[in-house]
Short mmCIF file of C-alpha atoms in Angstrom, two decimals:
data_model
loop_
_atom_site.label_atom_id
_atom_site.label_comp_id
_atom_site.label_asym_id
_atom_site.label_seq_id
_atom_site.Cartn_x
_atom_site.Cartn_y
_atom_site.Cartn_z
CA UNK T 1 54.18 107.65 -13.26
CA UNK T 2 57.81 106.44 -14.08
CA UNK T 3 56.23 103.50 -16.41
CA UNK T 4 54.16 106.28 -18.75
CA UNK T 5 57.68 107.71 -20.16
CA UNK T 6 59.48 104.03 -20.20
CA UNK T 7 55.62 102.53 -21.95
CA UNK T 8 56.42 105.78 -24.42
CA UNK T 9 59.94 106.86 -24.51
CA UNK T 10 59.42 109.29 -27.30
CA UNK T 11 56.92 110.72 -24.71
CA UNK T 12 60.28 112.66 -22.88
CA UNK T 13 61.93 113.97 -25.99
CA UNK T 14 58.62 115.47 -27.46
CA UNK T 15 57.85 117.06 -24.20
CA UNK T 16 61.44 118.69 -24.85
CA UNK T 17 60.36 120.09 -27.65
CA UNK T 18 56.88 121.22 -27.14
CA UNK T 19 56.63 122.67 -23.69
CA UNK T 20 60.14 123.81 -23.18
CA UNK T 21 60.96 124.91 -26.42
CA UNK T 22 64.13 122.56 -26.92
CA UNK T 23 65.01 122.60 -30.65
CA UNK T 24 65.97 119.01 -30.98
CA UNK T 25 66.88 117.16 -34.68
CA UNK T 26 65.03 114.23 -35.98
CA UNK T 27 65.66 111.45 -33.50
CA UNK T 28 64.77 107.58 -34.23
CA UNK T 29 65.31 103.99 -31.74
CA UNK T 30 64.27 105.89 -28.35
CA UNK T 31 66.22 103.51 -25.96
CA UNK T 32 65.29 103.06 -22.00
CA UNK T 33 69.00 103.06 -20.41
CA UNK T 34 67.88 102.60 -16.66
CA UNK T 35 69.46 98.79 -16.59
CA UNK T 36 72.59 99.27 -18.08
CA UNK T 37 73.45 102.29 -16.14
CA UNK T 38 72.68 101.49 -12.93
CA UNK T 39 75.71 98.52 -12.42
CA UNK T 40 77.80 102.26 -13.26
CA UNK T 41 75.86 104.17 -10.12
CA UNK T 42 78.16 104.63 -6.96
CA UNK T 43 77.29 103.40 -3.67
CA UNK T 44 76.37 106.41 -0.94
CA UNK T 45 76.54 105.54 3.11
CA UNK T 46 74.39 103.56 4.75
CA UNK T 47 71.96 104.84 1.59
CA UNK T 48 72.49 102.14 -0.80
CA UNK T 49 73.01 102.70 -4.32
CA UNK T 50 72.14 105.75 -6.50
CA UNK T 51 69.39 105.25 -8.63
CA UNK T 52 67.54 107.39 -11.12
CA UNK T 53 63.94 106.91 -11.79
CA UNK T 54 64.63 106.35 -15.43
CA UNK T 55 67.44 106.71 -18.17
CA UNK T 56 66.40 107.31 -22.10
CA UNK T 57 68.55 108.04 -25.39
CA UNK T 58 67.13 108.60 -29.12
CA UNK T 59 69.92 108.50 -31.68
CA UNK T 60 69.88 111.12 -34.95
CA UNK T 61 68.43 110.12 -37.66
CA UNK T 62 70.94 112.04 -39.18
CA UNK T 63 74.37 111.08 -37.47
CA UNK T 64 76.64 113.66 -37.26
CA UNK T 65 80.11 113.01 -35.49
CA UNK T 66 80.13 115.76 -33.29
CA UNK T 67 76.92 114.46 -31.72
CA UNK T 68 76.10 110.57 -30.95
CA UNK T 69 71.99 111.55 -29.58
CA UNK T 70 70.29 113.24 -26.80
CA UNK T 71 69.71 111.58 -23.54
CA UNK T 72 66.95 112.68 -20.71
CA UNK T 73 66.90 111.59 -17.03
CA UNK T 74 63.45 111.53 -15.79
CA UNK T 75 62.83 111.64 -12.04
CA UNK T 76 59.00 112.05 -10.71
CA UNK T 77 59.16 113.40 -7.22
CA UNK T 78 56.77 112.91 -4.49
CA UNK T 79 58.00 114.72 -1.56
CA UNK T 80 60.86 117.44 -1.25
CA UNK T 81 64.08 116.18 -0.19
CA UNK T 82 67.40 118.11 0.13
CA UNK T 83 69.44 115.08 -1.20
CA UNK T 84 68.28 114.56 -4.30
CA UNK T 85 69.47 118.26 -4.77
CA UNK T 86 72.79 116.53 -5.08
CA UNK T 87 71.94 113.88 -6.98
CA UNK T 88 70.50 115.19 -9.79
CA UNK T 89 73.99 116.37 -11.16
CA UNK T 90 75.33 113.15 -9.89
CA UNK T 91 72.90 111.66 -12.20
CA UNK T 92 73.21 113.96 -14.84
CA UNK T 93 76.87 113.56 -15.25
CA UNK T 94 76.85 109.96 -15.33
CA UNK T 95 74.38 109.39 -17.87
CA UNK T 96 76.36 112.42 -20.18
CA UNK T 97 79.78 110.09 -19.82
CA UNK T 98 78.53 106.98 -20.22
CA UNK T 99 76.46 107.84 -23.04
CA UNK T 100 78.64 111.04 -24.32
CA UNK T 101 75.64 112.91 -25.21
CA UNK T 102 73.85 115.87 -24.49
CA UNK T 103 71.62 114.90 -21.61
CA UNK T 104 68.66 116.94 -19.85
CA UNK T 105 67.19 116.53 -16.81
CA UNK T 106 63.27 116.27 -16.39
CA UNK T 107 61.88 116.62 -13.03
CA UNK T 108 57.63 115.65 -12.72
CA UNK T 109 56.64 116.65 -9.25
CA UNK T 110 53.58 115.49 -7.89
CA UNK T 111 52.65 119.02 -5.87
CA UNK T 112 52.56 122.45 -6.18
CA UNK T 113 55.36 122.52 -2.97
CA UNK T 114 57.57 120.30 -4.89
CA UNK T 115 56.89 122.11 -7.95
CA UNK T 116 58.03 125.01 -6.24
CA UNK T 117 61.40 123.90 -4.80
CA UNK T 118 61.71 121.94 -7.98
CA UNK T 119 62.19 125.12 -9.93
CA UNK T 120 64.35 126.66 -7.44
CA UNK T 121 66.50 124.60 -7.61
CA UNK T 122 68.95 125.59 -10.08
CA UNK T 123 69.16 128.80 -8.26
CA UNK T 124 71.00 127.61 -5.90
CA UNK T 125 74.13 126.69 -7.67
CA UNK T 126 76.87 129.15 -7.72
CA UNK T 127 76.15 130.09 -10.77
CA UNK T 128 72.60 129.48 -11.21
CA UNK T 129 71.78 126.36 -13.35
CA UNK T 130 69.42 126.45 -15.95
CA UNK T 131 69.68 123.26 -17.50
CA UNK T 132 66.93 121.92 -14.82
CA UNK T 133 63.53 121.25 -16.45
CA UNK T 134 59.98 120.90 -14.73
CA UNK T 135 57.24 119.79 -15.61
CA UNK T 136 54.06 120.34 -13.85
CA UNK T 137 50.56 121.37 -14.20
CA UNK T 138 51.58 125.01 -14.84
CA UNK T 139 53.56 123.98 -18.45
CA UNK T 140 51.31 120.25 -18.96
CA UNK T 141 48.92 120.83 -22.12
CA UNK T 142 45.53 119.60 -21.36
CA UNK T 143 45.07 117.13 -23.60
CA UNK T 144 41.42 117.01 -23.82
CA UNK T 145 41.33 115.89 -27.89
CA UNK T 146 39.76 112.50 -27.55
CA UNK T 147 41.89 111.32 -31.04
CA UNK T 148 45.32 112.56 -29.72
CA UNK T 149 44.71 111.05 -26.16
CA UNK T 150 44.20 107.30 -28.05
CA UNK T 151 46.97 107.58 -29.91
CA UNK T 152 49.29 108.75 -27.07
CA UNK T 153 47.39 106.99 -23.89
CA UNK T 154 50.87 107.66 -21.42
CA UNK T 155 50.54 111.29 -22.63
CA UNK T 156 46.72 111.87 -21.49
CA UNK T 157 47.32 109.75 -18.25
CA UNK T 158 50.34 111.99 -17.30
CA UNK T 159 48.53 115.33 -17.86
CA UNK T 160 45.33 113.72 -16.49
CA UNK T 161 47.91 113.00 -13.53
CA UNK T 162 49.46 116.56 -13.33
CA UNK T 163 46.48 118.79 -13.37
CA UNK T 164 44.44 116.40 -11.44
CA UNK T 165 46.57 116.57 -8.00
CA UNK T 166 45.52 120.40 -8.88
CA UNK T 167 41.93 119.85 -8.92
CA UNK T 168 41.41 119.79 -12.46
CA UNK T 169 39.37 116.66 -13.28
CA UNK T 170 38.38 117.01 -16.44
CA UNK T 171 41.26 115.37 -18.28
CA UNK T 172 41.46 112.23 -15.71
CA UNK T 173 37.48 111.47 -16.70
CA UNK T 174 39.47 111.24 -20.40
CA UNK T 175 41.99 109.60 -19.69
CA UNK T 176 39.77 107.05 -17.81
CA UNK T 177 37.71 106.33 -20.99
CA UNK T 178 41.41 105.65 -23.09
CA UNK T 179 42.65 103.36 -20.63
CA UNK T 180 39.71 101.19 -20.18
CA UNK T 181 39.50 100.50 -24.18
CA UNK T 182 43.65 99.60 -23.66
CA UNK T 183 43.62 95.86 -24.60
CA UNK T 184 46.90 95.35 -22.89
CA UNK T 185 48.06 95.13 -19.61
CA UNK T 186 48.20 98.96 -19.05
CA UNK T 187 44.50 99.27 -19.18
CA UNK T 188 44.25 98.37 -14.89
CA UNK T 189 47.46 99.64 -14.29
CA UNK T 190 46.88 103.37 -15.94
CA UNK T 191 43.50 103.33 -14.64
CA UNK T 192 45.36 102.64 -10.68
CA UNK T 193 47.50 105.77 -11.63
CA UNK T 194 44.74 108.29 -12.40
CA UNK T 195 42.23 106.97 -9.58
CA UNK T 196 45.62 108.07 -7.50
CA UNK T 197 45.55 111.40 -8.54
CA UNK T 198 41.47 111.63 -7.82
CA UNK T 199 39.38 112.50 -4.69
CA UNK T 200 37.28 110.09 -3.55
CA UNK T 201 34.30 111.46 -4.60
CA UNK T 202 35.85 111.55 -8.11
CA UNK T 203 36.86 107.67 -7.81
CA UNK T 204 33.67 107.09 -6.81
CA UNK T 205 32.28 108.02 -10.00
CA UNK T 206 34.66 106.44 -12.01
CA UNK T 207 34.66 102.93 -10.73
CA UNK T 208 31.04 103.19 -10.88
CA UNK T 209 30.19 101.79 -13.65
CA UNK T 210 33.10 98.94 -13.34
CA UNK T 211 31.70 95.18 -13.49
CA UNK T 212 32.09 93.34 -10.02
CA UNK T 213 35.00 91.49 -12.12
CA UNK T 214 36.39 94.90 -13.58
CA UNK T 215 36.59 96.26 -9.42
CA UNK T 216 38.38 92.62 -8.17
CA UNK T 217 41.24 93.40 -11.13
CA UNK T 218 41.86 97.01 -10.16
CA UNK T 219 41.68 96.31 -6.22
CA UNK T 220 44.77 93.57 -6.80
CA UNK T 221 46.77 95.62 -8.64
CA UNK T 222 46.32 98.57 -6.46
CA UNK T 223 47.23 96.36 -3.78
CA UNK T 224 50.71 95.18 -5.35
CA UNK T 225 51.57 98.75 -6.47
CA UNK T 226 54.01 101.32 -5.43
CA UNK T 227 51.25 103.84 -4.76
CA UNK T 228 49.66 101.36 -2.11
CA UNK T 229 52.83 100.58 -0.31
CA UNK T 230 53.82 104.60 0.02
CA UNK T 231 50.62 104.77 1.73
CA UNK T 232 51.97 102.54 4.02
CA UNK T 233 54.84 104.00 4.22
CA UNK T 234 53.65 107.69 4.88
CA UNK T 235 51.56 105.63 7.76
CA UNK T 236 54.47 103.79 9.37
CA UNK T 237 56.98 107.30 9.12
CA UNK T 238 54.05 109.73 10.25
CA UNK T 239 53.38 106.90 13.27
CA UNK T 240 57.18 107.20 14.29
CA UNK T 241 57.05 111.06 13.81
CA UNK T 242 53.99 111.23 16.58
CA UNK T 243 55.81 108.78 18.42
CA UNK T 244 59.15 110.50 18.49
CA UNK T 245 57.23 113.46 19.61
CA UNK T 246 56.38 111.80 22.41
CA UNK T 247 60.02 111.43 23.34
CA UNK T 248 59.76 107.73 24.54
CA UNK T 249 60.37 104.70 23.07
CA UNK T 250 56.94 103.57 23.57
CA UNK T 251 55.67 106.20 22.05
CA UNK T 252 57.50 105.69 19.03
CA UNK T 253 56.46 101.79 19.11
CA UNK T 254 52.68 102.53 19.50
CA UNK T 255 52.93 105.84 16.63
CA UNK T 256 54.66 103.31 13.75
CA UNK T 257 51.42 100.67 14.92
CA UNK T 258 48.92 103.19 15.07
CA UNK T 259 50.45 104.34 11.13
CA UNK T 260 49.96 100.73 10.14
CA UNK T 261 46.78 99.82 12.04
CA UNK T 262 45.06 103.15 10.21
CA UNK T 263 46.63 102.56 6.74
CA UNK T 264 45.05 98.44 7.23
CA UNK T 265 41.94 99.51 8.68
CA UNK T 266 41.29 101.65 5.70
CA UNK T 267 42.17 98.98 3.19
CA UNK T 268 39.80 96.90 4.99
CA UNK T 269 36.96 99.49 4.14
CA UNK T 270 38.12 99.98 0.19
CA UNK T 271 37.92 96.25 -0.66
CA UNK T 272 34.46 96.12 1.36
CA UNK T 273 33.06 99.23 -0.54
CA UNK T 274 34.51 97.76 -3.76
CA UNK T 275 32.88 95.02 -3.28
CA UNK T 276 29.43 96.58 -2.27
CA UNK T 277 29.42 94.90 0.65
CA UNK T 278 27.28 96.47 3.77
CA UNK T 279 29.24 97.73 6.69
CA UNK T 280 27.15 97.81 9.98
CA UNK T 281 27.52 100.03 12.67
CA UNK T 282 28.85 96.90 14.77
CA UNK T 283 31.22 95.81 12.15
CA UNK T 284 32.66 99.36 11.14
CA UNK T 285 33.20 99.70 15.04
CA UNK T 286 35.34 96.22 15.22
CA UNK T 287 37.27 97.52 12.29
CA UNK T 288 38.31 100.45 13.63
CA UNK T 289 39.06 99.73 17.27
CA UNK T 290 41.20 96.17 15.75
CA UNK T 291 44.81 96.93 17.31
CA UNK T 292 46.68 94.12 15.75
CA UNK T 293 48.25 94.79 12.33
CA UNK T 294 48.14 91.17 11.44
CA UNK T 295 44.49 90.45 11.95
CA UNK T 296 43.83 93.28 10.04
CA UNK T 297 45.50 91.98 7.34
CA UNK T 298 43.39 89.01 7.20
CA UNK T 299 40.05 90.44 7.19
CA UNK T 300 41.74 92.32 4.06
CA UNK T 301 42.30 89.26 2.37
CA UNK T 302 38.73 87.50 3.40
CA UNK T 303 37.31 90.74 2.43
CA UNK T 304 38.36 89.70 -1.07
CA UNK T 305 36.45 86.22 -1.13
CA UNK T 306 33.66 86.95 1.50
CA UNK T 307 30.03 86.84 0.84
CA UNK T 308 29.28 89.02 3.45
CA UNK T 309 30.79 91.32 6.05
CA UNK T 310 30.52 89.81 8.91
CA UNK T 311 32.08 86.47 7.30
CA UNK T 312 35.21 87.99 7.87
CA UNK T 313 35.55 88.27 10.99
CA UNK T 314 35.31 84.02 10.97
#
């Protein structure tokens, strides 16, 4: 989601303008900042270093000296967390000194609960903040004008994207169309981040009518993206949480495998479905009662070159 506002950094600053009413002046040379800022980030704890999704200027067109540009910090959030409150300002402020420019905040969650405690919080400062933006399917425009979405493909992806995860799939079947005429490399890449935001019945449809070539491309880059690797994430940490439930280490050992082992097994299936290869009762069964991570992992990556199913379990 990051990549649609640093593929169009303009994208940020007109979304100022047209959904939150921001009267901005002409602005030219829209700038991602992300690199050179983040050497300036402080180091938190045992956290690491503090680093914002993504950094952008846009310098006047007109310069005036009390005003070098406008800046925006972008930060698409998946899942609420009570540190980032913090952050946020941390963020803010050091973009607004090194820059020394007014700078906004954009926050892009990724469901209506984060949505929610998005908005709230600026309410929580003492006194409230309102400098906090969100953007979410409630404020998105559907862009559903077929001209529009071609000219601005990170624009129809991202509100295919918002109202999507809200069950509104008519923009993602739009955006699908725009990113498969994309000669570039965003074409498999966009196309990853709206099958993301789909049920499965809606993927289904869409990767229909993909070549067996077209389905090999996407199922590579899906596995070497972000979106894949969270999954296995969520898997590992919602192993550990079962686990710690348990209140033994053994329990947390065999939660954080049985994470993984699901998270595999279902990769397993994808590539095999992808592929339109058959799945037997027999070989469906092995799949899912396989207990070690690593083997799993192989039949993923025979499942890529196999003929048939049961060629890889050779």
């Amino acid at each position: 989601m990051v990549s649609l506002f640093r593929d169009d950094p303009r994208l940020a600053f007109d979304l100022l303008r047209s959904v939150f009413g921001i009267e901005l002046p002409p602005l030219t040379q829209y700038t991602d900042r992300k690199g050179e800022l983040d050497r300036h980030l402080p180091i938190t704890g045992d956290t690491g270093e503090l680093r914002m999704d993504l950094a952008l200027s846009a310098e006047l067109e007109q310069p005036e000296h009390r005003r070098a540009g406008i800046a925006v910090i972008v930060e698409v959030q998946k899942r609420i967390n009570s540190v980032k409150r913090w952050r946020l300002w941390v963020y803010w402020a050091l973009l607004a000194e090194q820059l020394k420019r007014n700078t906004a905040v954009l926050v892009v969650p990724l469901s209506k609960a984060v949505g929610r405690w998005s908005r709230g919080l600026g309410r929580l400062e003492i006194p409230m903040r309102e400098g906090l933006l969100v953007l979410d399917h409630e404020n998105m425009p559907r862009i559903t004008d077929l001209e529009l979405a071609r000219l601005r493909p990170a624009l129809v992806v991202l509100s295919a994207v918002l109202h999507a995860i809200n069950g509104d799939y008519e923009i993602a079947q739009i955006a699908w169309d725009v990113a498969g005429e994309l000669a570039d490399e965003r074409r498999w890449r966009y196309a990853a981040i709206i099958l993301s935001a789909v049920p499965q019945h809606e993927r289904d449809r869409m990767i229909g009518d993909l070549t067996m070539e077209e389905r090999h491309e996407l199922t590579e880059l899906e596995l070497n993206s972000i979106a894949y690797h969270d999954g296995r994430d969520d898997g590992k940490r919602e192993g550990m949480l079962a686990g710690k439930r348990e209140g033994m280490l053994a329990g947390k050992r065999e939660g954080l495998l049985e994470g993984k082992r699901e998270v595999l097994a279902e990769l397993v299936f994808t590539i095999l479905e992808l592929r339109e290869l058959p799945v037997d009762a027999a070989s469906r069964a092995k799949i899912q009662a396989c207990s070690d991570p690593d083997l799993l992992q192989r039949w993923a990556a025979r499942a890529k070159q196999a003929s048939e199913t049961a060629n890889i379990f050779d």
